[in-house]
Amino acid sequence: MDTCNMNKHHTEKAVVTVFNFEWVQEKREDFRIKLRVIRRLNRLIQTAFDNLYKASEEYDITLHQAAYVYAINTVVATLKMRGMCT
């Protein structure tokens, strides 16, 4: 085998190795992104539940009813913040 063919062979192997390495890195990054999304989603769900539970306790109502109360209170707070209601 001459030097040119050997270099070509090694170059092709190196390219495949680099592509494989990049693929693994991409998969790891996808996994990290997925974990970040799951953590953030868990925090949002926990916060939402805590807010509903507080409303449920405050008004002595079911969690289902508290969801409506919380939603209406959120809309009212937004309207007040924008100066659309007093």
C-alpha positions as a printed NumPy array, in Angstrom:
array([[  0.   ,   0.   ,   0.   ],
       [  1.478,   3.331,  -0.917],
       [  1.621,   6.354,   1.372],
       [ -1.15 ,   8.232,  -0.441],
       [ -3.654,   5.395,   0.029],
       [ -2.67 ,   4.957,   3.678],
       [ -3.152,   8.645,   4.375],
       [ -6.519,   8.575,   2.618],
       [ -7.549,   5.549,   4.685],
       [ -6.486,   7.199,   7.949],
       [ -8.18 ,  10.434,   6.96 ],
       [-11.448,   8.623,   6.284],
       [-11.223,   6.855,   9.646],
       [-10.536,  10.175,  11.358],
       [-13.552,  11.793,   9.688],
       [-15.807,   8.925,  10.778],
       [-14.44 ,   9.201,  14.311],
       [-15.08 ,  12.949,  14.42 ],
       [-18.619,  12.517,  13.081],
       [-19.254,   9.846,  15.687],
       [-17.879,  12.089,  18.435],
       [-20.084,  14.983,  17.28 ],
       [-23.116,  12.681,  17.208],
       [-22.44 ,  11.552,  20.801],
       [-21.992,  15.162,  21.926],
       [-25.256,  16.111,  20.238],
       [-27.078,  13.253,  21.97 ],
       [-25.655,  14.324,  25.328],
       [-26.72 ,  17.915,  24.716],
       [-30.217,  16.727,  23.752],
       [-30.328,  14.826,  27.04 ],
       [-29.172,  17.901,  28.988],
       [-31.774,  20.063,  27.29 ],
       [-34.446,  17.49 ,  28.05 ],
       [-33.408,  17.432,  31.721],
       [-33.514,  21.242,  31.905],
       [-36.99 ,  21.286,  30.371],
       [-38.224,  18.593,  32.752],
       [-36.799,  20.43 ,  35.79 ],
       [-38.376,  23.717,  34.717],
       [-41.681,  22.023,  34.011],
       [-41.605,  20.368,  37.444],
       [-41.013,  23.756,  39.096],
       [-43.888,  25.304,  37.14 ],
       [-46.241,  22.447,  38.012],
       [-45.23 ,  22.601,  41.691],
       [-45.768,  26.37 ,  41.777],
       [-49.157,  26.032,  40.089],
       [-50.231,  23.342,  42.553],
       [-49.028,  25.412,  45.518],
       [-51.032,  28.406,  44.273],
       [-54.161,  26.3  ,  43.82 ],
       [-53.737,  24.682,  47.201],
       [-53.371,  28.112,  48.859],
       [-56.523,  29.35 ,  47.145],
       [-58.322,  26.16 ,  48.135],
       [-57.355,  26.628,  51.781],
       [-58.015,  30.378,  51.792],
       [-61.558,  30.11 ,  50.422],
       [-62.301,  26.609,  51.819],
       [-63.139,  25.216,  48.364],
       [-62.103,  22.25 ,  46.221],
       [-58.959,  22.343,  44.094],
       [-61.169,  22.352,  40.99 ],
       [-62.966,  25.472,  42.207],
       [-59.654,  26.967,  43.3  ],
       [-58.398,  26.659,  39.711],
       [-61.208,  28.951,  38.56 ],
       [-60.604,  31.394,  41.43 ],
       [-56.875,  31.485,  40.721],
       [-57.453,  32.024,  36.992],
       [-59.892,  34.883,  37.607],
       [-57.556,  36.471,  40.175],
       [-54.695,  36.268,  37.671],
       [-56.77 ,  38.008,  34.994],
       [-57.875,  40.706,  37.457],
       [-54.294,  41.285,  38.61 ],
       [-53.149,  41.617,  34.995],
       [-55.928,  44.084,  34.177],
       [-55.083,  46.155,  37.272],
       [-51.401,  46.146,  36.345],
       [-52.28 ,  47.462,  32.875],
       [-54.556,  50.11 ,  34.389],
       [-57.672,  48.629,  32.802],
       [-59.542,  48.101,  36.059],
       [-59.433,  49.446,  39.585]])
